[in-house]
XYZ file of C-alpha atoms in Angstrom:
724
model
C -108.758 10.997 113.165
C -108.199 13.661 110.255
C -110.541 14.154 107.344
C -110.210 16.751 104.345
C -113.229 18.901 103.641
C -114.290 20.378 100.184
C -111.850 23.205 100.335
C -108.883 20.897 101.026
C -108.422 22.023 104.719
C -107.763 19.259 107.240
C -110.220 18.659 110.009
C -109.198 16.970 113.156
C -111.569 14.588 115.341
C -111.511 12.708 118.375
C -109.508 15.068 120.742
C -110.161 12.704 123.733
C -108.583 9.215 123.301
C -110.961 6.351 123.289
C -110.832 3.658 125.901
C -108.745 0.439 124.787
C -112.141 -1.596 124.683
C -113.750 1.130 122.476
C -110.793 1.253 120.159
C -110.928 -2.596 119.589
C -114.787 -2.462 119.010
C -114.427 0.302 116.401
C -111.421 -1.422 114.579
C -113.342 -4.614 114.612
C -116.270 -2.913 113.028
C -113.948 -1.357 110.354
C -112.315 -4.841 109.744
C -115.977 -6.313 109.158
C -116.904 -3.384 106.778
C -113.586 -4.143 104.775
C -114.387 -7.680 104.324
C -118.107 -7.202 103.442
C -116.740 -4.557 100.944
C -114.547 -7.243 99.329
C -117.523 -9.657 99.273
C -120.003 -7.339 97.880
C -117.825 -5.919 95.177
C -116.666 -9.385 94.079
C -113.223 -8.352 94.740
C -110.696 -10.981 96.133
C -108.567 -8.452 98.417
C -108.797 -4.979 99.702
C -107.170 -2.530 101.811
C -108.314 0.674 103.811
C -106.023 3.711 104.019
C -106.925 6.356 106.627
C -105.685 9.974 106.678
C -102.798 10.699 108.670
C -103.302 13.280 111.685
C -101.716 16.321 109.545
C -104.020 15.569 106.656
C -101.228 15.220 104.046
C -100.720 11.476 103.857
C -102.658 8.247 103.745
C -101.590 5.444 106.093
C -102.463 1.708 105.368
C -104.773 0.683 108.135
C -105.871 -2.826 107.370
C -105.996 -5.422 104.353
C -108.138 -8.348 103.545
C -107.414 -11.229 101.400
C -103.701 -10.077 100.967
C -100.991 -9.552 103.708
C -100.061 -6.087 104.463
C -96.535 -6.563 103.881
C -97.393 -6.998 100.042
C -98.214 -3.334 100.247
C -95.128 -2.410 102.280
C -94.199 0.560 99.753
C -97.419 2.097 100.359
C -97.867 1.849 104.275
C -97.530 5.762 104.117
C -98.574 7.660 101.005
C -98.336 11.386 100.669
C -101.412 12.686 98.969
C -99.063 14.381 96.189
C -97.621 11.035 95.218
C -98.486 9.426 91.843
C -100.165 6.497 93.462
C -103.629 5.440 92.814
C -105.164 5.825 96.397
C -103.561 9.221 96.711
C -104.830 10.486 93.166
C -108.344 8.838 94.392
C -108.348 11.309 97.247
C -106.722 14.289 95.487
C -109.243 14.260 92.890
C -112.142 12.847 94.788
C -112.885 10.136 92.158
C -112.656 6.543 91.451
C -109.621 5.392 89.850
C -110.159 2.213 87.782
C -107.152 0.059 86.415
C -108.761 -2.855 84.455
C -105.630 -4.845 83.362
C -102.025 -4.661 84.265
C -100.792 -2.964 81.160
C -103.054 -0.067 81.977
C -101.680 -0.096 85.551
C -98.139 0.002 84.206
C -99.051 2.794 81.817
C -100.370 5.149 84.070
C -98.669 4.362 87.435
C -95.128 2.653 86.283
C -93.540 3.233 89.721
C -96.286 1.385 91.579
C -96.671 -1.443 88.567
C -93.011 -2.072 89.322
C -93.306 -2.286 93.003
C -96.287 -4.726 92.870
C -95.323 -6.690 89.606
C -98.191 -9.308 89.744
C -100.974 -9.728 87.146
C -103.875 -7.918 88.623
C -106.574 -5.266 88.162
C -107.139 -2.529 90.760
C -109.443 0.019 91.858
C -108.964 2.742 94.324
C -111.731 5.063 95.656
C -112.109 7.933 98.020
C -114.008 7.115 101.200
C -116.336 10.085 101.505
C -119.439 11.525 103.201
C -120.500 14.409 101.005
C -117.428 16.124 99.948
C -115.320 15.173 103.200
C -112.558 12.510 102.323
C -111.626 10.268 105.269
C -109.592 7.845 103.487
C -109.317 5.441 100.609
C -110.343 2.011 99.734
C -108.106 -0.200 97.430
C -109.316 -3.354 95.994
C -107.853 -6.029 93.825
C -109.365 -8.650 91.247
C -107.665 -10.857 89.035
C -108.407 -8.777 85.925
C -109.045 -10.359 82.380
C -107.091 -11.574 79.621
C -110.049 -11.040 77.341
C -111.440 -7.636 76.187
C -114.796 -6.952 77.081
C -114.975 -9.526 79.720
C -117.581 -8.420 82.438
C -115.671 -7.254 85.640
C -116.639 -5.758 89.119
C -119.175 -2.922 89.220
C -117.707 0.741 89.855
C -121.143 1.571 91.511
C -120.772 -1.243 93.904
C -117.373 -0.030 94.885
C -118.700 3.650 95.271
C -121.379 2.147 97.423
C -119.107 0.310 99.948
C -117.003 3.593 100.059
C -120.084 5.414 101.230
C -121.006 2.882 103.760
C -117.171 3.165 105.233
C -117.724 6.846 104.967
C -120.640 6.763 107.088
C -119.271 4.757 109.667
C -116.138 6.758 110.136
C -117.913 9.981 110.226
C -120.453 8.508 112.847
C -117.469 7.494 114.917
C -115.901 10.756 114.915
C -118.968 12.537 115.716
C -119.439 10.576 118.897
C -115.879 11.321 119.857
C -114.408 7.974 119.107
C -112.736 8.593 115.834
C -110.933 5.640 114.146
C -107.416 7.076 112.907
C -104.389 4.902 111.595
C -103.095 2.447 113.978
C -99.357 2.056 115.028
C -98.925 -0.708 112.169
C -101.001 -2.081 109.274
C -103.054 -5.228 110.150
C -103.935 -8.212 108.029
C -107.242 -9.942 107.965
C -106.504 -13.488 106.689
C -109.523 -15.694 105.576
C -110.293 -18.796 107.099
C -111.083 -21.949 104.804
C -114.709 -21.576 103.670
C -115.457 -25.128 104.866
C -115.078 -26.572 108.492
C -113.962 -30.080 108.253
C -114.710 -32.581 110.703
C -111.681 -34.874 112.347
C -112.696 -37.910 110.246
C -113.287 -35.879 106.954
C -109.915 -34.214 107.566
C -108.158 -37.498 107.851
C -109.766 -38.821 104.775
C -108.535 -35.748 102.811
C -105.077 -36.243 103.957
C -105.313 -39.932 102.967
C -106.587 -38.762 99.359
C -103.582 -36.353 98.917
C -101.113 -39.154 99.899
C -102.522 -41.383 97.144
C -102.091 -38.870 94.473
C -98.695 -38.573 92.617
C -96.205 -36.389 93.839
C -96.601 -34.485 96.977
C -98.992 -31.665 98.323
C -98.891 -29.120 100.693
C -100.902 -25.964 101.831
C -99.801 -22.477 102.685
C -101.779 -19.710 104.372
C -102.009 -16.454 102.778
C -98.545 -15.237 104.564
C -96.725 -18.228 103.052
C -96.479 -20.363 105.980
C -97.126 -24.394 105.883
C -100.341 -25.565 107.127
C -100.319 -28.997 105.783
C -97.607 -31.195 104.160
C -97.953 -34.687 102.994
C -95.473 -37.199 103.689
C -94.449 -37.591 99.997
C -93.923 -33.753 99.868
C -91.748 -33.643 103.034
C -89.594 -36.471 101.555
C -89.363 -34.634 98.242
C -88.561 -31.379 100.037
C -85.922 -33.193 102.204
C -87.469 -32.168 105.645
C -89.593 -33.722 108.132
C -93.277 -32.574 108.339
C -92.817 -31.334 111.919
C -89.779 -29.048 110.889
C -92.123 -27.599 107.969
C -95.462 -26.879 109.557
C -95.671 -23.302 110.627
C -92.646 -22.086 108.834
C -92.130 -20.405 105.431
C -90.075 -22.127 102.724
C -87.130 -19.646 103.124
C -87.095 -20.468 106.745
C -86.963 -24.310 106.899
C -85.621 -25.194 103.403
C -81.818 -24.247 103.308
C -82.038 -24.548 99.237
C -84.806 -22.132 99.024
C -82.814 -19.019 99.461
C -83.561 -17.208 96.213
C -86.686 -15.375 95.605
C -88.355 -17.435 93.041
C -90.717 -19.348 95.328
C -91.721 -16.321 97.010
C -92.143 -14.247 93.964
C -94.370 -17.150 92.475
C -96.318 -17.508 95.667
C -97.039 -13.729 95.804
C -98.093 -13.802 92.325
C -100.565 -16.410 92.793
C -101.854 -14.657 96.029
C -102.266 -11.238 94.168
C -103.486 -12.504 90.819
C -105.529 -15.569 92.153
C -104.289 -17.330 89.002
C -102.561 -20.703 88.911
C -98.652 -20.763 88.694
C -95.804 -22.883 88.079
C -92.090 -22.808 88.359
C -89.199 -25.337 88.569
C -86.180 -25.118 91.076
C -83.187 -27.565 91.637
C -82.323 -29.001 94.987
C -78.492 -29.418 95.414
C -76.660 -31.236 94.023
C -78.906 -31.970 91.066
C -82.431 -32.852 91.712
C -85.268 -30.761 90.317
C -88.813 -30.355 91.423
C -91.927 -28.726 89.901
C -94.087 -26.630 91.769
C -97.626 -26.065 90.752
C -99.568 -23.254 92.754
C -103.425 -23.231 93.219
C -104.713 -20.227 95.179
C -107.819 -19.027 96.842
C -108.922 -16.742 99.343
C -107.465 -18.688 102.332
C -104.329 -19.870 101.065
C -102.333 -21.582 98.258
C -102.277 -25.434 97.417
C -99.081 -26.649 96.171
C -98.507 -29.833 94.085
C -94.802 -31.058 94.048
C -93.279 -33.390 91.709
C -90.027 -34.485 90.367
C -89.009 -32.906 86.807
C -86.099 -32.526 85.008
C -84.091 -29.143 83.869
C -86.497 -28.671 81.198
C -89.478 -28.769 83.414
C -91.319 -31.749 82.122
C -92.849 -33.686 85.234
C -92.000 -37.287 85.596
C -95.193 -38.164 87.716
C -98.156 -36.894 85.691
C -98.978 -37.092 81.850
C -99.355 -33.533 81.854
C -98.419 -30.209 83.410
C -100.387 -26.824 84.200
C -99.404 -24.564 81.561
C -97.304 -21.366 82.924
C -100.074 -18.865 83.033
C -100.318 -15.447 81.305
C -99.977 -13.594 84.633
C -96.791 -15.391 85.985
C -94.791 -12.812 87.901
C -92.140 -10.532 86.538
C -88.862 -12.141 87.408
C -86.859 -10.400 90.169
C -84.056 -9.768 87.791
C -86.363 -8.022 85.480
C -87.491 -5.678 88.443
C -84.040 -4.978 89.440
C -82.972 -4.193 85.880
C -85.994 -1.831 85.503
C -85.225 -0.314 89.103
C -81.451 0.347 87.791
C -82.703 1.829 84.557
C -85.006 3.940 86.608
C -82.384 5.314 88.952
C -80.166 6.095 85.846
C -83.204 8.050 84.137
C -83.803 10.079 87.412
C -79.988 11.272 87.153
C -80.493 12.317 83.396
C -80.319 16.121 83.192
C -81.068 17.270 79.736
C -82.877 15.620 76.694
C -79.480 14.634 75.456
C -78.943 12.373 78.633
C -82.280 10.838 78.368
C -81.699 9.998 74.687
C -78.147 8.704 75.323
C -79.392 6.414 78.199
C -82.463 5.117 76.152
C -80.102 4.417 73.106
C -77.100 3.066 74.696
C -78.186 1.353 77.923
C -81.771 0.101 77.363
C -81.112 -1.512 73.845
C -78.787 -4.112 75.181
C -80.839 -4.433 78.467
C -83.728 -5.813 76.447
C -81.868 -7.565 73.738
C -83.323 -5.392 71.062
C -81.599 -4.671 67.845
C -82.663 -1.165 67.213
C -84.320 1.490 69.143
C -85.817 4.867 67.980
C -87.079 7.898 70.415
C -89.374 10.220 68.943
C -90.935 13.315 70.418
C -94.169 15.173 69.672
C -93.687 18.796 68.964
C -96.118 21.368 67.506
C -98.310 18.443 66.217
C -95.602 16.553 64.658
C -93.341 13.867 65.187
C -89.481 14.447 65.728
C -86.858 11.783 65.770
C -84.526 12.762 68.717
C -82.579 9.781 69.101
C -82.081 6.297 67.406
C -79.690 3.509 67.347
C -79.319 0.706 64.615
C -82.090 2.214 62.209
C -80.891 3.248 58.698
C -81.386 7.063 58.448
C -83.738 6.639 55.305
C -86.037 4.650 57.260
C -86.563 7.446 60.168
C -86.984 10.135 57.596
C -90.687 9.083 57.124
C -91.133 9.893 60.691
C -89.335 13.026 61.094
C -91.665 15.763 60.866
C -94.549 13.508 60.057
C -97.963 14.888 61.487
C -99.707 13.119 64.252
C -102.527 11.900 61.919
C -100.220 9.799 60.197
C -101.416 6.032 60.075
C -98.222 4.538 61.521
C -98.007 2.410 64.610
C -95.284 4.814 66.316
C -97.697 7.613 65.815
C -100.946 5.536 66.903
C -99.603 4.494 70.124
C -98.893 8.072 70.904
C -102.500 9.156 70.106
C -104.131 6.403 71.785
C -101.760 5.960 74.849
C -102.079 2.232 74.396
C -98.732 0.332 73.372
C -98.595 -1.998 70.650
C -96.716 -5.269 70.320
C -95.863 -7.227 67.302
C -94.211 -10.735 67.480
C -93.714 -11.095 64.003
C -93.818 -9.096 60.880
C -97.025 -10.882 59.829
C -98.659 -9.614 62.901
C -97.549 -5.863 62.066
C -98.403 -5.987 58.237
C -101.805 -7.414 59.278
C -102.612 -4.267 61.591
C -100.839 -1.929 59.284
C -100.683 -3.141 55.685
C -98.535 -0.430 54.419
C -95.848 -1.256 56.789
C -92.542 -1.993 54.569
C -90.459 -5.230 55.531
C -87.157 -4.087 57.129
C -84.051 -5.926 56.921
C -82.964 -7.542 60.066
C -86.240 -6.497 62.164
C -88.749 -9.026 62.783
C -90.646 -7.908 66.005
C -91.425 -4.551 67.647
C -92.568 -2.923 70.785
C -94.243 0.369 70.153
C -94.449 2.350 73.308
C -96.325 5.602 74.059
C -94.438 8.148 76.262
C -97.144 9.660 78.255
C -96.340 12.250 81.123
C -99.073 13.937 83.352
C -101.630 12.929 81.244
C -100.351 14.427 77.966
C -98.227 12.726 75.051
C -94.424 13.358 75.194
C -93.381 11.129 72.287
C -93.024 7.451 71.711
C -90.149 4.868 71.686
C -89.878 2.014 69.325
C -87.816 -1.155 70.109
C -87.112 -3.661 67.261
C -85.706 -7.083 67.276
C -83.800 -9.279 64.862
C -86.085 -12.372 65.224
C -89.599 -13.077 66.099
C -90.129 -12.155 70.009
C -93.398 -13.431 71.768
C -93.588 -10.470 74.242
C -95.289 -12.344 77.331
C -97.397 -10.528 79.646
C -95.053 -9.817 82.279
C -92.528 -8.286 79.673
C -95.196 -6.067 78.226
C -95.765 -4.845 81.973
C -92.063 -4.037 81.868
C -92.118 -2.176 78.753
C -95.043 -0.325 79.411
C -93.768 0.780 83.064
C -90.604 1.658 81.689
C -92.141 3.889 78.817
C -93.808 5.823 81.635
C -90.534 6.393 83.313
C -88.855 7.528 79.980
C -91.736 9.890 79.562
C -91.312 11.572 82.955
C -87.671 11.698 82.550
C -88.013 13.131 78.989
C -90.435 15.842 80.321
C -88.186 16.921 83.117
C -85.311 16.968 80.594
C -87.206 19.162 78.255
C -88.179 21.612 81.090
C -84.411 21.696 82.519
C -83.184 22.529 78.879
C -85.627 25.209 78.251
C -84.872 26.736 81.824
C -81.269 26.459 81.097
C -81.515 28.173 77.834
C -83.764 31.058 79.282
C -81.142 31.359 82.237
C -78.336 31.689 79.681
C -80.155 34.079 77.588
C -80.998 36.280 80.585
C -77.455 36.128 81.883
C -76.112 37.067 78.482
C -78.423 39.844 78.322
C -77.060 41.322 81.534
C -73.583 41.018 80.810
C -71.690 43.142 78.302
C -71.880 41.784 74.944
C -68.421 43.171 74.164
C -65.511 44.962 75.768
C -64.404 48.440 74.536
C -61.272 48.628 72.340
C -58.977 51.273 73.921
C -55.444 51.944 72.672
C -52.934 50.538 75.115
C -55.269 47.899 76.783
C -55.776 44.188 76.200
C -58.896 43.143 77.829
C -60.596 39.731 78.193
C -63.434 38.499 80.302
C -64.948 35.097 81.279
C -68.137 34.162 83.058
C -68.724 30.728 84.024
C -72.027 29.855 86.095
C -72.142 27.644 89.006
C -73.252 23.965 88.467
C -76.376 24.279 90.436
C -79.901 25.785 89.847
C -80.659 27.236 86.668
C -77.046 28.379 85.751
C -77.642 31.975 86.491
C -76.101 34.176 89.211
C -75.156 37.662 90.382
C -71.518 37.750 89.436
C -70.942 40.693 87.139
C -68.143 42.742 85.460
C -67.838 45.817 82.932
C -65.197 47.846 81.449
C -66.241 51.405 80.313
C -64.180 53.676 78.019
C -64.318 57.053 79.558
C -62.280 58.967 77.130
C -59.238 58.110 74.811
C -56.856 57.587 77.764
C -59.137 56.580 80.624
C -61.243 53.594 81.360
C -63.010 52.239 84.363
C -62.988 48.477 85.275
C -65.490 46.880 87.704
C -66.150 43.332 89.082
C -68.806 42.310 91.568
C -70.743 39.552 93.220
C -74.348 39.839 94.410
C -75.444 37.607 97.229
C -77.282 34.495 95.714
C -77.428 32.357 92.937
C -80.880 32.861 91.167
C -83.027 35.187 89.092
C -83.356 37.774 91.816
C -79.480 38.083 92.323
C -79.184 38.378 88.533
C -81.774 40.816 88.234
C -80.307 43.040 91.049
C -76.938 42.759 89.144
C -78.577 44.121 86.120
C -79.707 47.151 87.888
C -76.109 47.807 89.585
C -73.884 47.482 86.529
C -75.443 50.207 84.506
C -75.655 52.285 87.519
C -71.600 51.732 88.072
C -71.184 52.605 84.391
C -73.158 55.764 84.691
C -70.708 56.850 87.563
C -67.617 56.178 85.523
C -68.974 58.235 82.379
C -69.950 61.066 84.945
C -66.235 61.173 85.937
C -66.767 59.645 89.537
C -63.854 58.459 91.353
C -63.772 54.725 92.527
C -64.610 55.923 96.221
C -67.511 58.258 95.030
C -69.028 55.738 92.757
C -68.938 52.901 95.591
C -70.645 55.315 97.893
C -73.205 56.358 95.485
C -74.012 52.805 94.338
C -74.082 51.656 98.183
C -76.594 54.526 98.999
C -78.677 53.381 96.083
C -78.633 49.682 97.374
C -79.789 50.870 100.896
C -82.626 52.764 99.528
C -84.004 49.846 97.405
C -83.856 47.752 100.556
C -83.461 44.434 98.792
C -81.947 42.274 101.706
C -78.980 41.487 99.678
C -75.450 42.647 99.928
C -72.941 43.103 97.055
C -69.174 42.887 96.903
C -67.577 45.306 94.157
C -64.150 46.020 93.180
C -63.778 49.255 91.158
C -60.699 50.343 89.273
C -60.036 53.668 87.387
C -57.201 53.186 84.555
C -55.377 56.396 83.615
C -53.021 55.450 80.778
C -51.867 58.972 80.175
C -50.540 59.308 83.635
C -49.531 55.478 83.958
C -51.409 54.845 87.215
C -54.544 52.903 88.645
C -56.852 53.692 91.434
C -58.861 51.029 93.434
C -61.428 50.949 95.732
C -63.298 47.831 97.161
C -66.449 47.040 98.839
C -65.699 43.721 100.648
C -64.342 42.198 97.310
C -61.395 39.905 96.881
C -58.286 42.189 95.953
C -56.834 42.138 92.371
C -53.806 40.202 91.418
C -50.932 42.221 89.865
C -48.360 40.882 87.702
C -45.490 43.029 87.009
C -43.405 43.407 83.628
C -40.736 41.257 85.174
C -42.850 38.307 85.648
C -43.494 38.498 89.395
C -46.964 38.654 90.805
C -48.532 39.893 94.087
C -51.942 40.095 95.591
C -52.693 43.668 96.208
C -53.131 44.973 99.563
C -56.166 47.302 99.565
C -57.890 48.839 102.661
C -61.075 46.910 102.880
C -64.483 48.598 102.450
C -67.938 47.479 103.862
C -70.013 45.416 101.415
C -72.576 47.579 99.467
C -76.057 47.696 100.980
C -75.369 47.745 104.558
C -74.512 51.243 105.849
C -75.417 54.194 103.784
C -72.831 56.067 105.353
C -69.895 53.735 104.647
C -66.695 55.145 103.096
C -64.476 53.477 100.577
C -60.952 54.409 100.794
C -58.794 54.466 97.577
C -55.423 52.982 96.607
C -53.106 54.209 93.766
C -50.383 52.055 91.981
C -48.231 52.865 89.043
C -49.003 51.065 85.801
C -46.210 50.216 83.091
C -46.208 48.351 79.948
C -46.441 44.668 80.366
C -48.507 44.779 83.782
C -51.365 42.547 83.945
C -54.090 43.055 86.332
C -56.472 40.139 87.107
C -59.883 40.972 88.824
C -62.199 38.060 89.715
C -65.005 36.867 91.980
C -64.346 34.342 94.819
C -65.502 31.471 92.797
C -62.365 31.279 90.809
C -60.300 30.866 93.781
C -62.533 29.450 96.571
C -61.722 25.643 97.255
C -63.357 23.700 100.239
C -60.808 23.346 102.882
C -58.413 25.848 101.413
C -57.614 29.084 103.070
C -58.708 32.055 100.994
C -55.628 33.810 101.388
C -53.590 30.696 100.113
C -55.877 30.367 97.405
C -55.407 34.122 95.954
C -51.652 33.333 96.542
C -52.050 30.253 94.299
C -53.533 32.470 91.627
C -50.672 34.955 91.761
C -48.346 32.149 91.447
C -50.245 30.856 88.507
C -49.988 34.270 86.854
C -46.309 34.498 87.434
C -45.540 31.210 85.843
C -47.757 31.821 82.826
C -45.947 32.763 79.715
C -46.565 36.322 77.921
C -49.515 35.650 75.746
C -52.896 37.702 74.612
C -55.170 38.032 77.404
C -58.004 35.917 75.737
C -55.805 32.970 76.002
C -54.540 33.626 79.346
C -58.096 33.968 80.426
C -58.880 30.362 79.040
C -56.034 29.025 80.869
C -57.073 30.247 84.210
C -60.598 29.144 83.776
C -59.624 25.760 82.737
C -57.332 25.421 85.749
C -60.102 26.555 88.109
C -62.740 24.052 86.585
C -60.311 21.094 86.652
C -58.334 21.409 90.126
C -61.328 21.339 92.349
C -65.245 21.255 92.450
C -66.746 24.620 92.031
C -70.107 25.486 93.582
C -70.181 29.217 92.947
C -70.360 31.456 89.812
C -67.007 32.702 88.363
C -66.264 36.042 86.951
C -62.796 36.821 85.450
C -61.534 40.090 84.051
C -57.964 40.531 82.754
C -56.426 43.883 81.865
C -53.172 43.815 80.151
C -51.179 47.011 79.428
C -49.614 46.856 76.002
C -47.849 50.078 75.406
C -45.858 52.480 77.677
C -47.851 55.653 76.791
């Protein structure tokens, strides 16, 4: 077994494996303590989680009053997860969730995975400051504010009792660690029936109108009346011991399973109607307790009116979220997870979520510097939103109020809205509203407002969906803000490192482009520069620092001015590269740099090149044909302080175009690099005479649209315009 001390370090116990008998005894004792904890706290179900051997996760060990399979998403919970039991252990405190809306507001992902009407508490199992695991408890919750609920102090007390047991077991060398699979403790009926009494109860059930059956907490038939079997179209023998989806061919959708689980988790009666092919309808009324669910079955019509009883159980507030609703939210959640910037989140909320919920209008507001800002809307008249844009967070309006309180507000009619906020103006075409706070990591991000074109009742399950969705929107919006901020900083940093402008030298037409890769922070180590040495001489350089991050960009920022200083000092390309190479070796950055250096002498109509492992330039001659220049390779910069960089001289005439580039322009998955460079030469040869700026745009656009690019692209085009 593992525990976590006050310093956060994992402590292992029980190095010698216990005997099977001892282990059974220990687990039986743990089971009894869990059942006692559920009973003493007045809860109806509970679960014990134990720390995994590495101390970085919780594993579900045993449940009571609820099948373990209901908690399948949390069989293993990382301590960093936004899940109540993980938060209870991380922060060593009781997490209390008194109603479904609070659950959905604080833990939207968990609420969607367990979409039933219930309240919950998660508490760390402690001895002193040492954590052994966590206790999760469920109770029905309350639809009435202020109704007395379970006692938090009793929950803490039973956790201390569990903690002492786990500590004592570990101290004796028989630590209780997570078993191979979670276990379920299913409660037996409270009363034992004598055979005669059981027969009398069965006769009683047979005399009632409709049919009766009973299922245990795992959903298996334990009793079926003859009338119920006839209505279901099966024999009693075929049903006993099976689940409805196993023995009833028509029960293939999730409706019964969903309502059954809702009854078990919420301990509230439930109702639903289903059609038996070809056209016979049955009504199912579910009555749960700690040992199972009693079900009353009666014929009904498509509208749900029972034919065998004068009244029918009203559909309770706590009926489950329909599975279709859950799938819809999961779809929207997946889409939100793919949203990158704030604009993406706004588009998703205003374009996809509006029709998904049947709303007429939606507005997305962000909290910035103590004021509300409208960052997206659809269907609202611009004048109506002007009162919110820039409004202080003290404004007495529901869109602001829900943000400051963190509690959503639902108004089924305008009368409800005007009663809560008398200044609220009547808005044409709007008759119901959902005001949702957007809270991420405990702090307000903004609010989202959905409006409907007719009165809308907002049943409990829909409120949970809206509340959970608001949490997902808030998290997506917060991530998008961080991304946009990082991207802006990266682009500003990159722009500061690259030359703001290129020199104006008679006889040269120069253009440059830099395109960051699609990964990371949009910042990299590609660089270029053109330095004017005198009236007839210039130096051009292009290079690529290993890596795509701030470190690579910072190193590039140190190399580029060093090369410029070498050019202005009159160094030849070979001398300049040798000097920069020694500088990099001395810096010992662990990164290598490719570089191509060109010295352009317009007076003598020549260019001298030296390369340090960089792709060779492409030369387009005045007659239009183009070639990849064959330059003797030099070693990458930063490897060998004594490396030499041989030079190559070529003639230059008016109409010549030189293309210097980094490998991101030509590299394509599955294409040989030599073939890719030959393709660039062919593209240059086919291009019409045009200014270098237009040609640079053409080459970059071609690279972006012909294949996916995962590397930065730098391009430097130099055209000779005179024959001087």
